[in-house]
Amino acid sequence: MCRVLSYLGKPIVVEDLLYKPDNSFIKQSYNPKHMSHLLNLAGYGLVAWDKNSHNPTLPFTYKTSLLPFYDENLRNLAAKIEPSCLLTHIRGVAYSEKRVVSNQNVHPFIFDGATIALAHNGSLTQFERMKFDLLDFIDPKYSKSIRGTTDSEWIYAVFLSQLPQTTEYNSKDITEAFVKTFKILKKVRAKYNIEETSPVNLFISNGEFIAATRFALDFGWTPLEPESLTHLAYHSLWYTYGEGYGFYENEFKMKEGQKKSCIIIASEPLTEDTTTWIEVPEYTLLIAWREQDEIKIFSHDIEL
Amino acid sequence: MWTQEFKQSLLEAKPLRYLENSELERLLLYSKVTTFLPGQVLQQQGRINHGMYIVLEGNAIVSTRVLGKDVIKLSTLEPGDFVGELLGNKPSTTSVVANTKVKCLFITKDYFNMLGNFFPEVKYKISKAIAEFVCHRIRRLHNKIVSILNKSEVNVYPIFSNVLKYFISAKNINLKDSGLEKNQIKDLFFHLFNEKEFEELFAYANLISAPKDFALIQKGEVQKSCYLVLRGAVQLSILHENKMAKLTVLGPATIICSLALVDNKPAILTYKTCERAILLKIPDDKMAMLQQKNILLWYKIYDLICQSIVNREEPTDRLFLRLNSEFYNE
C-alpha cells in the first residue's frame, strides 16, 4: 500500500520526478510496477524545500484527497518549483467505505513547530487496539497535533517524541529515534499479542537529509493466502544516485558520474530499467546527507 | 540437419557440458540458430530475457552501466560461452553486443521448462551446469566483498552473538503445532507437483520451529539439507572475522540451501533466522534417499534448488555495490 519518493541534491523541477519518467511517481498511483492487488487512490501529498524561497526552512506543502493524475493545480505547481529536497507520497488503502479519505490523512505529515516530515508505506495490524497505548510514548505537544485517523500519523508522533530537543540532527539521533520507535511499537503489539506482519517503511526529511527504513514487525508472519504473499512485495525500497536527474539519452533517468550530487530513495524505481537502482534489503535504515554538494549515504542494519 | 562437428562443439559449451549426444538431439528439437551482425544486440541491460544464447561462432562484448560510473566493459564472449537465462526471471544486468558476426544457439525459457515434463534429465543436467557456473560467480564475488570488509570500518559482530548461537536450537513440530494446513504448504511451493509427489516429499521432510537467531547454515559447513520457509524470516549474510554484511532477508515461500548442494564446497554464506520461523526441512540423508528412490521427484526439487541458487547472485552483486556506495554499519 502507498508509494513514497524522496529526493536530495541539486535543485530539480518536480515535474521531472512526478510526471516525466517512464514509471513516473504519479503513474504509480494507477499502475505501480512493484505492487499488485491495490491502486493508490486515497490522496497525494508533497513537501519540498527550496533554499531560494522565502523562509527556506519551511517547506512547500501540497495535499489533496483527489486523484493526482486529474489534478491540474498539481501539474502546474510541479512545473514551476525547483526544490533541492522533497518528500512525496501517494496513499493506497483497501477499497472500503470504512476508510477515511481526507486531507488530514494525506502524508507526508509535518506538525506545527516540527522540522521533520514523515511519510509511511505500510500499516500496523490491529492498530485500533494499540493506538491509545502509544500515548504513553508521545510528547503531549505532538499528541494534540494528531488530526487524522491513520496509524502513520501516530507513528510520526511517536518518532518525533524520540528525537532530542534540537533542530540539528545527526545520523546517531535519527538512528536511535527510529530504533526506539520500532521498539515501542513492538512492545505495545506484544501487550495485545499482535503477531501478524506489519510493514513500517518510514521516510523522513527536514530539507537537509533524507532517511528511509525498510522494516517490518514480525516479518513473514502473514496469512498464507497468495494475496498476502504478494503484499510483502509492496514494501520494497530502492535508491539511485548520480550527477543529476533529468533527460539523458532519450529518457528521464539519473546521469552517471563520479560525484554523487543527488539521490532518490523510493518505494520503486522511476525507470523501467531497474538495474541502475539498488534495492535495499529488509531491516535496513538508509540516511543520505549533503556535505559540500556531495551526497553521503549511510546505512545501518536495524536490530531491535 | 546438425553436423557431428556442430554437435560436438555444442557439447563443449558450458551449459551443455553434461549432456550426451542423444540428449543434445532432444534439446535441439525446438532450439534455433540465430546470427547477429556486428553491432547488433544480443541482450539489453534492464530487459528480461526470454531464453539463452549459446555462442557458436564469433565473439560479443559484455558491458554494464554501473550505478555511479559510466558504461564498463566486462568481458568478451567466445564460442561455448552463454548469455541470457533459463532459471531466473530478473532483468539483465549487462548488455551484450556482437563484436563480429556471431552465430548462437537460442533456447527459449518456455521450451526449457517444457523439457522438465518430457525429458527431465536433460533439464536437470543443464540446470546443474548453469547453477555451478553461478556458484563460481557468487564465490568470486564473495572474495571481493571480503576484501572490502577487511579494509572497512564495519561494526564488529558482537562476540556474544557468536557464543549465543550454541544455546539456541530449533525443534521438530507437528502440523497442528505449526498452525498450518497441508494444502497451505502445498500452495506455497508445490503448485508444480501433483498430489502424490507432494505427499511423498512431505514424508521425507520435518517441520521445524526455530527461534530468532538460529543458524540454519553456517559458513564453512558442507551441508546438503534444504529448508523451505513457511513463516517468519531468514537473513543471508557474509561473516568474516567478526564483521557481518547482510545480503538479503528471505520470507515465506523461499528455499534455503547451501551452494554445497550444487558444487560440494563449504558454505560461504550464513543463513540465520531474524524472526522466529517455521520451516520445512529436508535433511541431507533424506535428500540423498530421495535421489535414489524417486529420481523424477528429485529432479523437480533440484530445479527449485537451482533457481534458488541463481537468485542468490543478485543480492550478492547488490551487496558489493552497496559496500562501494555506502558507509555501511559504520
XYZ file of C-alpha atoms in Angstrom:
634
model
C 0.000 0.000 0.000
C 1.212 3.515 -0.846
C 4.195 4.738 -2.825
C 6.755 7.168 -1.450
C 9.606 9.069 -3.024
C 12.277 11.310 -1.556
C 14.950 13.342 -3.278
C 18.029 15.248 -2.125
C 20.538 17.052 -4.290
C 20.753 19.688 -6.988
C 17.564 21.672 -7.487
C 15.158 19.714 -9.643
C 11.908 20.648 -11.343
C 9.373 18.488 -9.535
C 7.696 17.565 -12.805
C 10.820 15.589 -13.745
C 10.091 13.173 -10.905
C 6.318 13.233 -10.760
C 5.358 13.088 -14.440
C 8.211 12.639 -16.877
C 9.941 9.252 -16.238
C 8.565 6.055 -17.754
C 7.491 4.823 -14.304
C 6.737 8.319 -13.018
C 5.544 8.800 -9.459
C 2.052 9.922 -10.484
C 1.770 6.904 -12.771
C 2.470 4.679 -9.754
C -0.899 5.735 -8.362
C -2.734 3.749 -11.082
C -0.015 1.478 -12.484
C 2.604 0.645 -9.854
C 5.118 -1.905 -11.074
C 6.061 -3.341 -7.692
C 2.720 -3.861 -6.099
C -0.431 -5.589 -7.143
C -3.948 -6.037 -5.836
C -4.245 -2.359 -4.920
C -4.064 1.029 -6.570
C -3.005 4.163 -4.741
C -6.072 6.349 -4.965
C -6.549 7.760 -1.468
C -4.682 11.025 -1.649
C -1.469 12.701 -2.683
C 0.940 14.888 -0.710
C 4.250 16.670 -1.154
C 6.661 18.637 0.993
C 9.571 20.352 -0.726
C 12.406 22.583 0.461
C 13.830 25.318 -1.757
C 16.713 27.309 -0.298
C 15.867 30.245 -2.540
C 12.306 30.537 -1.331
C 11.019 32.834 1.382
C 11.634 31.234 4.825
C 13.570 28.303 3.352
C 13.326 26.042 6.419
C 9.569 25.954 5.937
C 8.777 23.603 3.063
C 6.229 23.980 0.304
C 3.336 21.729 1.254
C 0.666 20.374 -1.031
C -2.020 17.910 -0.073
C -5.089 16.641 -1.837
C -7.501 13.791 -1.378
C -8.319 13.946 -5.111
C -6.767 11.736 -7.756
C -3.401 13.301 -8.624
C -3.475 12.367 -12.295
C -6.545 14.609 -12.732
C -5.082 17.448 -10.660
C -4.241 20.412 -12.891
C -3.057 22.509 -9.954
C -0.504 19.876 -9.031
C 0.779 19.727 -12.592
C 1.173 23.499 -12.728
C 2.932 23.609 -9.382
C 5.225 20.701 -10.331
C 6.299 22.511 -13.497
C 7.357 25.578 -11.545
C 9.014 24.719 -8.246
C 12.628 23.602 -8.165
C 13.453 22.303 -4.688
C 16.689 20.686 -3.599
C 14.881 18.282 -1.323
C 11.447 16.735 -1.413
C 9.313 14.012 0.084
C 6.155 12.919 -1.659
C 3.554 10.232 -1.037
C 0.564 8.610 -2.740
C -1.781 6.866 -0.385
C -3.167 3.422 -1.065
C -5.792 1.878 1.227
C -8.191 -1.022 0.958
C -11.325 -0.253 -1.060
C -13.851 0.128 1.733
C -16.397 2.733 2.785
C -14.915 2.441 6.281
C -11.685 4.050 5.111
C -11.379 7.780 5.604
C -10.043 9.622 2.578
C -9.346 13.215 3.555
C -6.578 15.833 3.517
C -5.945 15.137 7.198
C -4.956 11.589 6.308
C -2.633 12.515 3.464
C 1.108 12.109 4.057
C 3.722 13.495 4.495
C 2.886 14.697 7.965
C 4.606 17.769 9.388
C 3.328 19.116 12.659
C 3.410 22.811 13.505
C 6.741 23.563 15.134
C 8.375 20.362 13.854
C 11.055 20.490 11.180
C 10.905 16.842 10.164
C 8.233 15.491 7.832
C 7.307 11.808 7.643
C 5.564 9.544 5.178
C 4.790 5.863 5.662
C 4.413 2.884 3.384
C 2.830 0.058 5.321
C 0.269 -0.485 8.035
C 0.059 -1.568 11.660
C -2.116 -4.644 12.027
C -4.881 -4.155 14.629
C -3.857 -0.543 15.130
C -7.200 0.327 16.750
C -6.383 -1.955 19.668
C -2.947 -0.489 20.311
C -3.214 3.164 19.457
C -4.079 4.688 22.804
C -1.220 2.827 24.461
C 1.085 4.822 22.208
C 0.061 7.988 24.050
C 2.425 6.951 26.858
C 5.285 7.464 24.436
C 4.160 10.668 22.725
C 5.099 14.145 23.906
C 1.810 15.987 24.679
C 2.761 18.809 22.309
C 2.610 16.279 19.476
C -0.390 14.229 20.586
C -2.620 17.293 20.332
C -1.397 17.809 16.747
C -2.802 14.479 15.539
C -5.736 15.360 13.297
C -6.386 12.287 11.183
C -7.274 8.638 11.628
C -4.151 6.962 10.255
C -1.654 4.781 12.088
C 1.049 6.687 10.179
C 0.359 9.955 11.941
C 0.582 8.241 15.309
C 3.894 6.629 14.296
C 5.070 10.127 13.326
C 4.113 11.481 16.743
C 5.967 8.641 18.483
C 9.016 9.193 16.278
C 9.177 12.939 16.899
C 8.940 12.272 20.619
C 12.082 10.093 20.490
C 14.227 12.810 18.935
C 16.479 15.015 21.057
C 15.294 18.563 21.742
C 17.190 20.237 18.936
C 16.606 21.110 15.303
C 20.047 19.978 14.150
C 20.135 16.233 13.961
C 22.926 13.819 13.174
C 22.845 10.219 11.965
C 23.038 8.868 15.504
C 19.970 10.910 16.604
C 17.962 9.689 13.629
C 19.031 6.062 14.021
C 18.259 5.997 17.729
C 14.866 7.639 17.214
C 13.911 5.027 14.616
C 15.057 2.129 16.769
C 13.216 3.469 19.815
C 10.067 3.952 17.735
C 10.174 0.388 16.443
C 10.826 -0.952 19.941
C 7.806 0.946 21.263
C 5.577 -0.440 18.524
C 6.883 -3.928 19.166
C 6.293 -3.595 22.910
C 2.699 -2.406 22.508
C 1.964 -5.163 19.979
C 3.324 -7.740 22.420
C 0.948 -6.439 25.087
C -2.001 -7.298 22.782
C -0.412 -10.457 21.338
C -0.396 -8.969 17.864
C 1.880 -11.196 15.805
C 0.880 -10.564 12.218
C 3.422 -8.847 9.992
C 3.203 -5.052 9.823
C 5.428 -3.203 7.357
C 6.817 0.085 8.617
C 8.712 1.670 5.737
C 9.180 5.216 7.019
C 10.561 8.130 5.022
C 11.632 11.356 6.728
C 13.273 14.626 5.801
C 13.893 18.122 7.085
C 15.332 19.521 3.878
C 18.928 18.789 4.942
C 18.840 14.991 4.817
C 16.531 12.203 3.729
C 16.176 8.886 5.503
C 14.134 5.766 4.986
C 13.637 2.382 6.591
C 12.798 -0.902 5.054
C 11.393 -2.718 8.044
C 8.515 -4.971 9.048
C 7.443 -6.005 12.523
C 7.095 -9.811 12.621
C 8.261 -10.116 9.049
C 6.991 -13.253 7.381
C 4.014 -13.835 9.675
C 1.245 -13.185 7.230
C -1.761 -15.337 6.462
C -0.708 -17.757 3.756
C -3.078 -16.686 1.013
C -1.271 -15.782 -2.240
C -2.537 -12.194 -1.960
C -0.818 -11.785 1.382
C 2.489 -13.022 -0.015
C 2.257 -10.536 -2.835
C 1.565 -7.935 -0.193
C 5.100 -8.500 1.064
C 6.395 -7.219 -2.246
C 4.570 -3.927 -1.816
C 7.055 -2.656 0.693
C 10.229 -2.583 -1.258
C 12.771 0.223 -1.014
C 15.158 1.316 -3.729
C 17.663 4.081 -4.312
C 19.767 5.557 -7.072
C 22.299 8.337 -7.172
C 24.396 10.218 -9.668
C 25.393 13.584 -11.012
C 21.902 14.718 -11.790
C 18.420 13.541 -12.641
C 16.978 14.631 -15.961
C 16.583 13.849 -19.652
C 19.661 11.918 -20.827
C 19.991 9.551 -23.788
C 16.311 9.896 -24.660
C 14.912 9.109 -21.262
C 14.453 10.592 -17.820
C 16.999 8.968 -15.570
C 19.938 9.531 -13.270
C 23.093 10.607 -15.033
C 26.114 8.588 -14.016
C 29.218 10.324 -12.778
C 31.996 10.122 -10.225
C 30.350 12.670 -7.955
C 27.193 11.859 -6.024
C 25.295 15.096 -6.478
C 21.836 13.752 -5.886
C 19.994 10.736 -4.597
C 16.480 9.366 -4.896
C 15.104 6.937 -2.317
C 11.753 5.490 -3.302
C 9.324 2.599 -2.955
C 10.040 1.606 -6.538
C 12.316 2.784 -9.360
C 11.168 5.566 -11.655
C 12.588 3.817 -14.705
C 11.614 0.547 -16.371
C 15.287 -0.398 -16.230
C 15.819 -1.206 -12.560
C 19.442 -2.307 -12.911
C 20.779 1.166 -12.127
C 18.881 1.210 -8.856
C 19.845 -0.645 -5.701
C 17.167 -2.491 -3.777
C 17.634 -2.066 -0.043
C 17.226 -5.293 1.964
C 14.755 -5.662 4.796
C 15.790 -4.411 8.268
C 17.811 -1.516 6.885
C 17.902 2.188 7.613
C 19.311 4.462 4.942
C 20.288 8.089 5.601
C 21.596 10.498 2.960
C 23.233 13.815 3.866
C 24.571 16.576 1.721
C 28.139 17.569 2.595
C 29.539 20.348 0.417
C 27.425 19.458 -2.635
C 28.174 15.773 -2.381
C 25.744 13.186 -1.081
C 26.992 10.807 1.591
C 24.982 7.634 2.150
C 24.929 5.828 5.479
C 23.164 2.561 6.084
C 22.544 0.585 9.251
C 21.116 -2.836 9.834
C 18.138 -2.487 12.151
C 18.358 -4.858 15.096
C 15.796 -4.461 17.887
C 20.417 -31.469 -40.225
C 23.029 -30.856 -37.491
C 26.543 -31.934 -38.366
C 28.591 -34.033 -35.990
C 31.101 -31.227 -35.733
C 28.363 -28.790 -34.809
C 27.003 -31.130 -32.133
C 30.480 -31.730 -30.724
C 31.101 -28.006 -30.356
C 27.779 -27.661 -28.558
C 28.669 -30.399 -26.096
C 31.705 -28.326 -25.132
C 29.553 -25.281 -24.361
C 29.344 -24.508 -20.649
C 25.599 -25.059 -20.077
C 25.523 -28.268 -22.136
C 28.657 -29.990 -20.963
C 26.862 -32.762 -19.059
C 24.646 -33.794 -21.966
C 25.088 -36.903 -24.039
C 24.604 -36.927 -27.774
C 21.055 -38.282 -27.659
C 20.100 -35.703 -25.012
C 21.510 -32.910 -27.129
C 19.322 -34.106 -30.017
C 16.259 -33.644 -27.816
C 17.331 -30.141 -26.878
C 17.919 -29.201 -30.499
C 14.378 -30.249 -31.490
C 12.976 -26.839 -30.638
C 16.077 -24.653 -30.408
C 17.213 -22.470 -33.259
C 20.385 -20.990 -34.642
C 20.419 -17.199 -34.822
C 23.000 -14.940 -36.415
C 23.879 -11.430 -35.232
C 25.778 -8.932 -37.338
C 28.455 -6.736 -35.757
C 26.817 -4.084 -33.596
C 23.578 -5.984 -33.108
C 22.316 -6.517 -29.572
C 22.023 -9.987 -28.093
C 20.951 -8.703 -24.700
C 19.902 -5.279 -23.404
C 20.594 -4.265 -19.825
C 17.363 -3.800 -17.914
C 15.273 -6.121 -20.069
C 14.101 -9.574 -19.090
C 15.457 -12.368 -21.282
C 13.180 -14.949 -22.781
C 15.866 -17.565 -23.170
C 19.542 -18.244 -23.509
C 22.047 -17.745 -26.309
C 24.998 -20.102 -26.550
C 27.767 -18.648 -28.685
C 28.813 -20.985 -31.515
C 30.940 -18.713 -33.668
C 32.298 -15.187 -33.342
C 32.515 -13.051 -30.229
C 30.449 -10.463 -28.396
C 31.253 -7.726 -25.889
C 29.643 -7.737 -22.455
C 29.280 -4.351 -20.794
C 27.304 -2.879 -17.952
C 26.146 0.508 -16.768
C 27.033 0.567 -13.069
C 25.485 2.940 -10.596
C 27.785 5.890 -10.091
C 30.019 5.017 -13.016
C 29.779 5.085 -16.777
C 29.444 2.022 -19.006
C 32.145 -0.538 -18.212
C 33.312 -3.341 -20.494
C 33.293 -6.551 -18.520
C 34.355 -9.370 -20.819
C 34.202 -10.894 -24.278
C 32.010 -13.890 -25.005
C 33.635 -16.605 -27.084
C 32.287 -19.891 -28.532
C 30.984 -22.042 -25.662
C 30.002 -19.061 -23.509
C 26.389 -18.150 -22.911
C 24.199 -15.158 -22.209
C 20.604 -14.800 -21.079
C 18.895 -17.033 -18.598
C 16.751 -20.080 -18.265
C 16.402 -20.322 -14.495
C 15.591 -16.800 -13.372
C 13.244 -14.011 -14.304
C 15.179 -10.861 -13.452
C 16.172 -8.010 -15.740
C 19.621 -8.414 -17.302
C 22.374 -6.545 -15.525
C 24.540 -6.460 -18.649
C 24.276 -5.583 -22.319
C 25.831 -7.884 -24.912
C 26.647 -6.622 -28.397
C 28.069 -8.623 -31.302
C 31.661 -7.642 -31.959
C 31.998 -9.823 -35.061
C 29.335 -11.822 -36.879
C 28.040 -14.086 -34.099
C 26.209 -17.379 -34.538
C 24.268 -18.556 -31.494
C 22.010 -21.384 -30.473
C 18.903 -19.935 -28.848
C 16.939 -21.953 -26.274
C 13.690 -20.381 -25.131
C 12.646 -20.433 -21.479
C 9.300 -21.944 -22.457
C 10.935 -24.892 -24.181
C 13.402 -25.337 -21.353
C 10.541 -25.519 -18.861
C 8.714 -27.965 -21.099
C 11.781 -30.210 -21.108
C 11.078 -30.830 -17.420
C 7.860 -32.628 -18.376
C 9.193 -34.779 -21.211
C 12.962 -35.068 -20.735
C 13.586 -34.145 -17.088
C 17.117 -35.489 -17.072
C 18.088 -33.107 -19.863
C 16.659 -30.175 -17.940
C 18.395 -31.346 -14.776
C 21.806 -31.532 -16.449
C 21.515 -28.058 -17.969
C 20.250 -26.573 -14.685
C 23.152 -28.180 -12.834
C 25.702 -26.752 -15.269
C 24.211 -23.270 -15.040
C 23.911 -23.406 -11.242
C 27.562 -24.494 -10.947
C 28.594 -21.540 -13.046
C 26.552 -19.218 -10.833
C 28.081 -20.763 -7.689
C 31.505 -19.977 -9.069
C 30.464 -16.355 -9.730
C 28.988 -15.990 -6.237
C 32.177 -17.346 -4.655
C 34.257 -14.907 -6.669
C 32.033 -12.011 -5.613
C 32.208 -13.200 -2.022
C 36.003 -12.869 -2.113
C 35.709 -9.305 -3.400
C 33.243 -8.461 -0.639
C 35.549 -9.941 1.993
C 38.378 -7.697 0.699
C 36.166 -4.671 1.214
C 35.142 -5.813 4.689
C 38.780 -6.248 5.608
C 39.506 -2.608 4.847
C 36.253 -1.115 6.094
C 35.145 0.116 9.483
C 32.019 -2.026 9.503
C 30.901 -2.568 13.083
C 32.197 -5.723 14.593
C 29.641 -8.520 15.019
C 29.250 -8.981 18.767
C 31.194 -11.952 20.100
C 28.233 -12.548 22.412
C 26.128 -13.378 19.364
C 28.706 -15.913 18.260
C 28.505 -17.612 21.639
C 24.730 -17.336 21.940
C 24.179 -19.390 18.823
C 25.320 -22.520 20.680
C 22.438 -22.139 23.110
C 19.709 -21.613 20.530
C 18.081 -24.640 18.971
C 15.216 -25.478 16.696
C 12.697 -28.201 17.443
C 10.678 -30.611 15.372
C 6.964 -29.913 15.499
C 3.857 -31.499 14.076
C 1.453 -29.979 11.604
C -1.010 -28.971 14.310
C 1.645 -27.083 16.288
C 2.738 -25.236 13.168
C -0.669 -23.600 12.808
C -0.618 -24.502 9.133
C -2.609 -26.824 6.948
C -1.025 -29.186 4.479
C -2.742 -27.595 1.489
C -1.361 -24.191 2.520
C 2.161 -25.610 2.436
C 1.448 -27.218 -0.916
C 0.209 -23.918 -2.369
C 3.338 -22.119 -1.221
C 5.879 -24.226 -3.069
C 4.482 -27.164 -4.807
C 1.968 -25.978 -7.380
C 4.111 -27.763 -9.958
C 3.897 -31.025 -8.022
C 0.927 -33.338 -8.172
C -0.778 -34.618 -5.016
C 1.168 -37.887 -4.897
C 4.505 -36.139 -5.375
C 3.719 -33.661 -2.650
C 2.714 -36.353 -0.175
C 5.896 -38.285 -0.899
C 8.067 -35.204 -0.469
C 6.281 -34.263 2.728
C 7.092 -37.702 4.104
C 10.801 -37.018 3.669
C 10.622 -33.649 5.438
C 10.429 -32.423 9.038
C 8.508 -29.390 10.194
C 10.702 -27.312 12.470
C 10.134 -24.295 14.653
C 13.191 -22.068 15.016
C 13.597 -19.113 17.364
C 15.197 -15.863 16.280
C 18.958 -16.040 15.650
C 19.007 -19.752 14.870
C 21.701 -20.588 12.321
C 20.341 -22.855 9.606
C 23.520 -22.942 7.563
C 26.848 -21.694 8.828
C 29.903 -20.577 6.959
C 32.292 -23.422 6.346
C 29.721 -26.228 6.515
C 29.248 -28.662 3.661
C 25.579 -29.085 4.379
C 23.157 -30.543 1.880
C 19.910 -30.030 3.732
C 17.219 -27.958 2.149
C 14.861 -25.634 4.033
C 11.605 -24.169 2.839
C 10.486 -21.068 4.721
C 6.828 -21.283 5.688
C 6.536 -18.414 8.192
C 9.000 -15.902 9.553
C 12.230 -14.662 8.004
C 15.787 -15.779 7.388
C 18.722 -13.429 6.924
C 21.501 -14.234 4.499
C 24.862 -12.706 5.391
C 28.564 -12.832 4.796
C 30.531 -13.251 8.012
C 34.222 -12.515 8.062
C 36.362 -12.172 11.163
C 33.507 -10.947 13.333
C 32.311 -8.474 10.700
C 28.944 -9.147 9.171
C 27.377 -7.837 5.975
C 23.748 -8.590 5.192
C 22.838 -9.682 1.680
C 19.105 -10.074 1.943
C 16.208 -11.293 4.052
C 14.082 -14.170 2.811
C 10.464 -14.617 3.819
C 7.813 -17.279 3.242
C 7.848 -19.272 0.001
C 11.619 -19.211 -0.368
C 14.083 -22.074 -0.422
C 17.218 -22.022 1.701
C 20.141 -24.214 0.748
C 23.867 -24.013 0.682
C 25.834 -23.717 -2.557
C 27.259 -27.078 -1.450
C 24.121 -28.768 -2.796
C 25.372 -27.869 -6.254
C 29.155 -27.550 -6.056
C 30.061 -29.659 -2.967
C 32.175 -26.881 -1.478
C 31.930 -25.337 2.007
C 29.278 -22.688 2.587
C 30.376 -19.078 2.261
C 27.029 -17.570 3.170
C 25.379 -17.798 6.584
C 21.621 -18.263 6.930
C 20.174 -17.270 10.277
C 16.557 -16.672 11.334
C 15.913 -12.989 12.006
C 12.390 -13.639 13.267
C 11.036 -16.818 14.817
C 10.304 -19.119 11.915
C 8.537 -22.274 10.826
C 10.355 -24.219 8.150
C 10.087 -27.476 6.291
C 13.449 -29.212 6.407
C 14.601 -31.972 4.089
C 17.768 -33.237 5.798
C 20.943 -34.285 3.951
C 20.304 -38.001 4.278
C 16.698 -37.708 3.094
C 17.798 -35.646 0.110
C 20.188 -38.458 -0.818
C 17.442 -41.035 -0.252
C 15.039 -39.103 -2.460
C 17.598 -39.032 -5.229
C 17.936 -42.816 -5.010
C 14.259 -43.733 -4.696
C 12.403 -41.230 -6.838
C 14.661 -39.553 -9.328
C 11.869 -37.749 -11.154
C 10.675 -36.109 -7.967
C 14.222 -35.293 -7.045
C 14.719 -33.559 -10.403
C 11.792 -31.270 -9.580
C 13.207 -30.373 -6.187
C 16.639 -29.902 -7.710
C 15.103 -27.480 -10.197
C 13.774 -25.373 -7.320
C 17.193 -25.538 -5.658
C 18.958 -24.339 -8.821
C 16.549 -21.440 -9.151
C 17.185 -20.570 -5.529
C 20.965 -20.578 -6.118
C 20.610 -18.383 -9.190
C 18.511 -15.966 -7.126
C 21.378 -15.573 -4.666
C 23.585 -13.917 -7.243
C 21.637 -10.682 -7.406
C 21.784 -9.853 -3.676
C 25.495 -10.723 -3.665
C 26.050 -8.309 -6.554
C 23.954 -5.758 -4.756
C 25.919 -6.034 -1.516
C 29.128 -5.466 -3.447
C 27.598 -2.334 -4.968
C 26.280 -1.140 -1.623
C 29.639 -1.540 0.084
C 31.125 0.624 -2.654
C 28.370 3.244 -2.370
C 27.505 3.463 1.319
C 29.112 3.871 4.701
C 27.668 0.562 5.836
C 27.146 -0.030 9.579
C 29.879 2.468 10.435
